[in-house]
Structure formats: C-alpha cells, structure tokens
mmCIF file of C-alpha atoms and ligand atoms in Angstrom:
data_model
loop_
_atom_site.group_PDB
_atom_site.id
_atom_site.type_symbol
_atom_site.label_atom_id
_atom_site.label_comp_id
_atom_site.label_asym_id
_atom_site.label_seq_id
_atom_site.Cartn_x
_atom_site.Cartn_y
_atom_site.Cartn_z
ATOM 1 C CA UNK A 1 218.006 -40.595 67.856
ATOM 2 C CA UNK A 2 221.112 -38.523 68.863
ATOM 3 C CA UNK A 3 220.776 -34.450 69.292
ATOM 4 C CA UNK A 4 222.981 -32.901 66.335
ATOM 5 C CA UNK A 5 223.337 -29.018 66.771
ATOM 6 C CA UNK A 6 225.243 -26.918 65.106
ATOM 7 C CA UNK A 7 227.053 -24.315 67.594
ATOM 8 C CA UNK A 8 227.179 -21.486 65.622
ATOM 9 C CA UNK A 9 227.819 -18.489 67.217
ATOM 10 C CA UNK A 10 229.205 -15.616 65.293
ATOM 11 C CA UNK A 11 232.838 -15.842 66.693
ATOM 12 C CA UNK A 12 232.830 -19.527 66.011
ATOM 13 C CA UNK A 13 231.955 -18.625 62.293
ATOM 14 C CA UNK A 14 234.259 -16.549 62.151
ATOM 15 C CA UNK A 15 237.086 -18.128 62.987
ATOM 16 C CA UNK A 16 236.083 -21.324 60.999
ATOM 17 C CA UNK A 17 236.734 -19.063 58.107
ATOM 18 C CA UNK A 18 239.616 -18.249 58.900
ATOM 19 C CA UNK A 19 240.837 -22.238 59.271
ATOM 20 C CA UNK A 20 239.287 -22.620 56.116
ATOM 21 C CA UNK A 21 241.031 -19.940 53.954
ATOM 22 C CA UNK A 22 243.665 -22.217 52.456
ATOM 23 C CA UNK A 23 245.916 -19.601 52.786
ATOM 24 C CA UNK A 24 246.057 -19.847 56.342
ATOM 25 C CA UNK A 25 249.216 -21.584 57.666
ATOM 26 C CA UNK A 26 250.419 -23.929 60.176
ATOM 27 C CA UNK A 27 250.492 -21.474 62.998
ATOM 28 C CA UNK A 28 247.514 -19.914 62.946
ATOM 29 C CA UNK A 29 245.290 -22.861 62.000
ATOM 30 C CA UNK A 30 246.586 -24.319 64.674
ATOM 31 C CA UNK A 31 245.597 -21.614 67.456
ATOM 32 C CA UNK A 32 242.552 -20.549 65.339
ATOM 33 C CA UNK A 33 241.444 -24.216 65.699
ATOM 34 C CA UNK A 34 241.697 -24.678 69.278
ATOM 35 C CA UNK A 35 240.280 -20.972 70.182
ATOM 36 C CA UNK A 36 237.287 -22.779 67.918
ATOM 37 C CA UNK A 37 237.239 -25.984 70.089
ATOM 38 C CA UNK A 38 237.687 -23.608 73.305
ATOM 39 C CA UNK A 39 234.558 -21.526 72.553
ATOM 40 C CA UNK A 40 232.616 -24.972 71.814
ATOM 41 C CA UNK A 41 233.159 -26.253 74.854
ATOM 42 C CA UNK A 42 232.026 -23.092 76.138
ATOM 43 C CA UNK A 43 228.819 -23.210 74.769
ATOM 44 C CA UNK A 44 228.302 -27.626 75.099
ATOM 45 C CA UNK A 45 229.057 -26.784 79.029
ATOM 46 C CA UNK A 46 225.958 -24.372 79.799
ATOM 47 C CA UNK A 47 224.232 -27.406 81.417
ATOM 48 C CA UNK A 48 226.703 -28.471 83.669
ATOM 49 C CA UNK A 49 225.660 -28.875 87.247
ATOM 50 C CA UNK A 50 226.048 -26.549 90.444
ATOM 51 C CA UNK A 51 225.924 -26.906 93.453
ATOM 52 C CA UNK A 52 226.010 -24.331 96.699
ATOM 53 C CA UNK A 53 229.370 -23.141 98.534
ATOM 54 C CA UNK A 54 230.200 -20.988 101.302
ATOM 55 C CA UNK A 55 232.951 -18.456 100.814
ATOM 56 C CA UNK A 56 234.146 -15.731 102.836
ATOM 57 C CA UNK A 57 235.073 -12.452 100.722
ATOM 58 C CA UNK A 58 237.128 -9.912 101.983
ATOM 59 C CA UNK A 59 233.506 -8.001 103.144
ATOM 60 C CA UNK A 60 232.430 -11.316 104.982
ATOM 61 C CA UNK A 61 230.488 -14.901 104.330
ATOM 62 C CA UNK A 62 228.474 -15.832 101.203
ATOM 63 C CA UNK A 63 226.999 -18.691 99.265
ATOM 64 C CA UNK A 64 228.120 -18.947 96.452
ATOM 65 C CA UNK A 65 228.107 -21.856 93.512
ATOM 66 C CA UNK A 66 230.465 -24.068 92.203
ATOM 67 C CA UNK A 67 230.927 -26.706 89.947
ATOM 68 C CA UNK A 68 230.064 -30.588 91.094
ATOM 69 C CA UNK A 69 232.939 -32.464 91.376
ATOM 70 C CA UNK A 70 231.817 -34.261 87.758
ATOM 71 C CA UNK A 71 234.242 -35.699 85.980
ATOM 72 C CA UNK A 72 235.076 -35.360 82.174
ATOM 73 C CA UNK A 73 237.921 -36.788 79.608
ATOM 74 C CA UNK A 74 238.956 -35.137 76.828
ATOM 75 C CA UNK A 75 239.361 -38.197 74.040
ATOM 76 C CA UNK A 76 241.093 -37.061 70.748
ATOM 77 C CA UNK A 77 241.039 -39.275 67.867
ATOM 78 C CA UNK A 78 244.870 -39.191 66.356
ATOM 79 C CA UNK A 79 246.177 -37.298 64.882
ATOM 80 C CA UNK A 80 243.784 -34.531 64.186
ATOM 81 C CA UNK A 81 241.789 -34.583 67.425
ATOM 82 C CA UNK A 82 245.176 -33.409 69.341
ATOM 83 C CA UNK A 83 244.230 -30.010 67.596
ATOM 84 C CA UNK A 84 241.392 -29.604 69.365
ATOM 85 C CA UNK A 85 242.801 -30.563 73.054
ATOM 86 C CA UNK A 86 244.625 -27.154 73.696
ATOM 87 C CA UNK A 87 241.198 -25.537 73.468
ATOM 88 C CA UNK A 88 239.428 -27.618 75.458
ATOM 89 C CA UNK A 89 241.976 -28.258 78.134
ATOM 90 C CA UNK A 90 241.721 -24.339 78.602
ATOM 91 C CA UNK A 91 237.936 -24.037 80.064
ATOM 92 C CA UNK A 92 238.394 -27.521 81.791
ATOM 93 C CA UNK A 93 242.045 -28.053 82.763
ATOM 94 C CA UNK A 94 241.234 -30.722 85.186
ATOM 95 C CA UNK A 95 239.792 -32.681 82.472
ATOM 96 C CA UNK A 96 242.154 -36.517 81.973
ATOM 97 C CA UNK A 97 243.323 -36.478 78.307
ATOM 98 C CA UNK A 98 242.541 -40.488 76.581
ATOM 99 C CA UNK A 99 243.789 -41.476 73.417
ATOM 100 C CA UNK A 100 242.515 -43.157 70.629
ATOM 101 C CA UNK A 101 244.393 -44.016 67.363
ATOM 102 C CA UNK A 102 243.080 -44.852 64.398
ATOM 103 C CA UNK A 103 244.383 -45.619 60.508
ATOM 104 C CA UNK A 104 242.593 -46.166 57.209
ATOM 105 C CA UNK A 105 243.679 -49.906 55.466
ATOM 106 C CA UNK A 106 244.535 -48.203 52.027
ATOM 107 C CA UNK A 107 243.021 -50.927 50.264
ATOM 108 C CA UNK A 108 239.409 -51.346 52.457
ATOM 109 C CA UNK A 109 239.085 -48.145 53.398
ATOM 110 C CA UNK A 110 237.966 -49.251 56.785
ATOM 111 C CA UNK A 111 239.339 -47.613 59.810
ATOM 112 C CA UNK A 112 241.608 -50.162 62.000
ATOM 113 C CA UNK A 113 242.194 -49.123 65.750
ATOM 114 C CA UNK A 114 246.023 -48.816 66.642
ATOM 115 C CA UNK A 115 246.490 -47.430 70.182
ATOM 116 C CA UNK A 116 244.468 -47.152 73.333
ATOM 117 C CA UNK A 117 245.293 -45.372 76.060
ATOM 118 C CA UNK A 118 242.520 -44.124 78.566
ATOM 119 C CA UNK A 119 241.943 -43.168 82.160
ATOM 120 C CA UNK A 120 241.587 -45.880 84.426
ATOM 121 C CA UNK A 121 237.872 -44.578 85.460
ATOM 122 C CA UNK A 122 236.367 -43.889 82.067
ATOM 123 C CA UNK A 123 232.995 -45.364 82.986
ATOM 124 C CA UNK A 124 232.556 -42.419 85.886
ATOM 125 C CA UNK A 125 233.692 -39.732 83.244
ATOM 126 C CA UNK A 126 231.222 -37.738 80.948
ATOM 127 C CA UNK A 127 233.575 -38.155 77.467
ATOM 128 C CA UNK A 128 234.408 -35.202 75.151
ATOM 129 C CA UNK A 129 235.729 -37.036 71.370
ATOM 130 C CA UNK A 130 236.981 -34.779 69.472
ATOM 131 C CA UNK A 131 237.917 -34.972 65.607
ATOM 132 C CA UNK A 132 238.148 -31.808 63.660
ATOM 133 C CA UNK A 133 236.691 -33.262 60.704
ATOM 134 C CA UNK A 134 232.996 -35.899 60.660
ATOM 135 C CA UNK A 135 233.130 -37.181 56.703
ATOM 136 C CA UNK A 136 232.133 -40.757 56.778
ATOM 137 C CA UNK A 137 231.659 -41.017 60.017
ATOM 138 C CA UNK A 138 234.151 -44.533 59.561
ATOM 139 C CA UNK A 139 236.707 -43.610 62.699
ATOM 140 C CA UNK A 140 234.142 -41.606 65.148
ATOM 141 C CA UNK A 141 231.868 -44.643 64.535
ATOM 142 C CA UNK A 142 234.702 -47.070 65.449
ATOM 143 C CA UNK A 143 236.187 -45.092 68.485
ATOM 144 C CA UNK A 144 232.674 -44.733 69.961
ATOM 145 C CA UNK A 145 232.613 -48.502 69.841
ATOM 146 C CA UNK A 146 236.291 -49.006 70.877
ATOM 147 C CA UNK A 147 235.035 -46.521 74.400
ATOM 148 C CA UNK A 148 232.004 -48.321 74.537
ATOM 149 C CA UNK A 149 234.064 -51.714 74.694
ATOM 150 C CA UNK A 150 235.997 -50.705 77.434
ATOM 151 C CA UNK A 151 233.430 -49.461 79.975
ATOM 152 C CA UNK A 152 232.394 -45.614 78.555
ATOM 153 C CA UNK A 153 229.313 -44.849 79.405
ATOM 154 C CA UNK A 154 228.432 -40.994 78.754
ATOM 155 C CA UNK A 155 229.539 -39.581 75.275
ATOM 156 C CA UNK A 156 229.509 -36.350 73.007
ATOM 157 C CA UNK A 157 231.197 -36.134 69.407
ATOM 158 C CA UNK A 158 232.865 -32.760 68.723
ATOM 159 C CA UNK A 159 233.671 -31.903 65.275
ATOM 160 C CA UNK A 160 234.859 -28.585 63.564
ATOM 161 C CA UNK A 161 233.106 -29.785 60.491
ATOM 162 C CA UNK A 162 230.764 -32.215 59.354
ATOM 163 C CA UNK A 163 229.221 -33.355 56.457
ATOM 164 C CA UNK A 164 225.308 -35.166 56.404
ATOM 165 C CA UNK A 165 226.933 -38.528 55.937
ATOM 166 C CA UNK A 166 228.938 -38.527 58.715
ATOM 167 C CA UNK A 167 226.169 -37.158 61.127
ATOM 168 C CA UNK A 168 223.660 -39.658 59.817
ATOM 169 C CA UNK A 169 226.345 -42.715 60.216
ATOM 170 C CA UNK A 170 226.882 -41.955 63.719
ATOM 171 C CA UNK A 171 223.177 -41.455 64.900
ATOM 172 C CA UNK A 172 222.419 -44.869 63.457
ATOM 173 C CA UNK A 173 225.054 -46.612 65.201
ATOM 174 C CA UNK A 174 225.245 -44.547 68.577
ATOM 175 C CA UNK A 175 221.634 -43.255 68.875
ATOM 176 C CA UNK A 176 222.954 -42.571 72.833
ATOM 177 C CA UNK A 177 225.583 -40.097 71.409
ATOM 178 C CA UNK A 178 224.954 -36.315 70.409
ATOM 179 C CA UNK A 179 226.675 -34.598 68.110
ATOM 180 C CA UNK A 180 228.612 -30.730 68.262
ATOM 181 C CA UNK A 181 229.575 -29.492 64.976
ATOM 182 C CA UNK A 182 230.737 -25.538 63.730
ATOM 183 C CA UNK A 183 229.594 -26.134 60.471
ATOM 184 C CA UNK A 184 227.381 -28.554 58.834
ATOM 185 C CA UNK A 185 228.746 -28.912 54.996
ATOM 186 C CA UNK A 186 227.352 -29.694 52.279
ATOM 187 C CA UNK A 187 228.812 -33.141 51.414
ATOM 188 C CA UNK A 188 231.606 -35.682 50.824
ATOM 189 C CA UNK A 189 233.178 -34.737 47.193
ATOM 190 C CA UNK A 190 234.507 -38.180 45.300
ATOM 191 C CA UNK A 191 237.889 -38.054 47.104
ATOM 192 C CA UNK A 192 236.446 -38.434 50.887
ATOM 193 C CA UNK A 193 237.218 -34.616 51.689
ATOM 194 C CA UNK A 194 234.182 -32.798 53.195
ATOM 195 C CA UNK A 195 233.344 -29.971 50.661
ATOM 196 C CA UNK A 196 233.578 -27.150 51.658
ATOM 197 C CA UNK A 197 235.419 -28.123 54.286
ATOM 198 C CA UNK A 198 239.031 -26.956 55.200
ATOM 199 C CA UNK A 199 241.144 -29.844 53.160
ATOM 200 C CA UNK A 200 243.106 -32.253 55.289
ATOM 201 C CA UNK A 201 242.719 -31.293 59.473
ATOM 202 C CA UNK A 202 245.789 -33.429 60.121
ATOM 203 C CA UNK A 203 248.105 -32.197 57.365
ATOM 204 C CA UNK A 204 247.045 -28.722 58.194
ATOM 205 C CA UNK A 205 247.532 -28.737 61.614
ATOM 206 C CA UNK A 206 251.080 -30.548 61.459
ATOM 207 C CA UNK A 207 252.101 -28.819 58.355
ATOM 208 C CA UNK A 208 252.769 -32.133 56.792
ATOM 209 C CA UNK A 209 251.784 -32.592 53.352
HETATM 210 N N1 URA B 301 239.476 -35.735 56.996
HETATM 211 C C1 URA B 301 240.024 -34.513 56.753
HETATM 212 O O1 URA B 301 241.062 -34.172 57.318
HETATM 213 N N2 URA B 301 239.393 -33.687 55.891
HETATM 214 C C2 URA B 301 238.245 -34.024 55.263
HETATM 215 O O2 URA B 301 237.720 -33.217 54.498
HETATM 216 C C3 URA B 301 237.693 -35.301 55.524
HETATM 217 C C4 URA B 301 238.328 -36.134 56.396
#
C-alpha cells in the first residue's frame, strides 16, 4: 500500500483557506495556489539526497553539500495541474515540465487521454503529478497508467485536496505511488465536487465559468 500524508503545516492551512473562500478571485487563487504547491514541495523534498562538495569562500576551502545530480519532472494533469507548476518550478527550476491531458466523455464519465507530451528520459526522472483536486481518483488513476505505459518508473501524486475516494482509488491501482495532499475532505457530494473542497480548480484558476 501507497504512503498518503497529509502535509499540513500551518502556512499551508492557511493559505488553503484562503483558495477556498469563494470569494477569492482569479488572481489571488492563482498565486495563493502555487505558493501552496511551492511550500509542498518544500516539505515532500526533505529526503532528497546529498552529497559532499568542495568550495572555496572568500575566507578559504570548505566541504560543503549539494544536491545529487537526481533528476525530477514536474507532470501536470490539464488544465488544473498547470496551477500548481509555478510553485513547484520555484524550489526546483531545473525540473523538465511533461504534459498530460485528460477529458471526461460526458456520457461515461470515464476520463479519455488527449495529449502526451513528456521528456525524452522519463524512466531516469523521479515524477512530481500534480492535480489540484483528487475526487474520484478517475484521471490521476489514468495518467499514472498513461506514465507507467511509456517507461515512468518513480512516482508521487500531489493534490491540494482530496477526498477518501480518490485516495483509496489510487492506492488500489498504484500501490507503488504515494500520495501528498493539503487537506483530506470529507467526501464527494452527488455532483462529483469534493466537499468541502474549493469548487471547480480549473474554472477558478482560469476564471472561466
Ligand atoms: N475537480 C474540481 O475541480 N473540483 C472538485 O471538487 C472535484 C474535481
């Protein structure tokens, strides 16, 4: 079974609220949503590896560590995961940006894959999916499989919000694949929208309606 956690530190609540408040608009969502996906990042990177370097400060030679040259994608699911690249592109702007795009058949439900488009060496890169919102789970289950098709090895799913169904969907199908959330809501009301939640991530973020 997949790790789920929950990064909740008291900034990140803080500015979830703020994307929630449906009186928040366009503008601000959108920075508020990407200074959340920045500060996750932050937190999902503590484990990263280091490794030993010599550098010569203006008082003379030192060791001194630096990152190992590992390699990580940034993979937003369209069109909502695009708000979350800003943030992340911030702490790890030599990350390579993939793209997967995804639409729901009105009458199935089901999520259909539309565009591709990833870095040639995605089975030596450590992936970062993001989506802002986890309901069903439906198009993070389908792009995990669409990465997985194509040579992706290393996965993590990061979501603003997610509701039980979603998490639970996903750890069945992709038991190798753990799971960063803000919030963990309390369900999926009878219109597909993650209650609480924050209403529609795309149409907020766009200012589409
Ligand atoms: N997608 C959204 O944008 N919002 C939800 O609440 C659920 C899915």
């Amino acid at each position: 079974m997949s790790k789920f956690t929950v990064l909740n530190h008291p900034l990140i609540q803080h500015k979830l609220t703020i994307i929630r408040n449906e009186r928040t608009g366009t503008r601000v969502f959108r920075e508020v949503a990407n200074e959340i996906a920045e500060l996750m990042v932050y937190e999902m990177t503590r484990d990263l590896p280091l490794e030993d370097v010599e550098v010569t400060t203006p008082m003379g030679k030192s060791t001194q560590k630096t990152l190992t040259g590992k390699k990580l994608a940034v993979i937003p699911i369209l069109r909502a995961g695009l708000g979350m690249v800003d943030g992340v592109l911030r702490l790890i702007p030599a990350a390579k940006v993939g793209h997967i795009g995804m639409y729901r058949d009105e009458k199935t439900l089901k999520p259909h894959e539309y565009f591709v488009k990833l870095p040639s060496d995605i089975d030596q890169r450590e992936l970062f999916i993001v989506d802002p919102m986890l309901a069903t789970g439906g198009s993070a289950n389908m792009a995990i499989e669409a990465l997985k098709k194509r040579g992706a090895k290393k996965m993590r799913l990061v979501v603003l919000v997610a509701a039980p169904e979603g998490v639970k969907s996903v750890q069945e199908a992709h038991p190798d694949v753990d799971i960063y959330a803000a919030s963990l809501d309390e369900k999926i009301n009878e219109n597909g929208y993650i209650f609480p939640g924050l209403g529609d991530a795309g149409d907020r973020l766009f200012g589409t309606k």
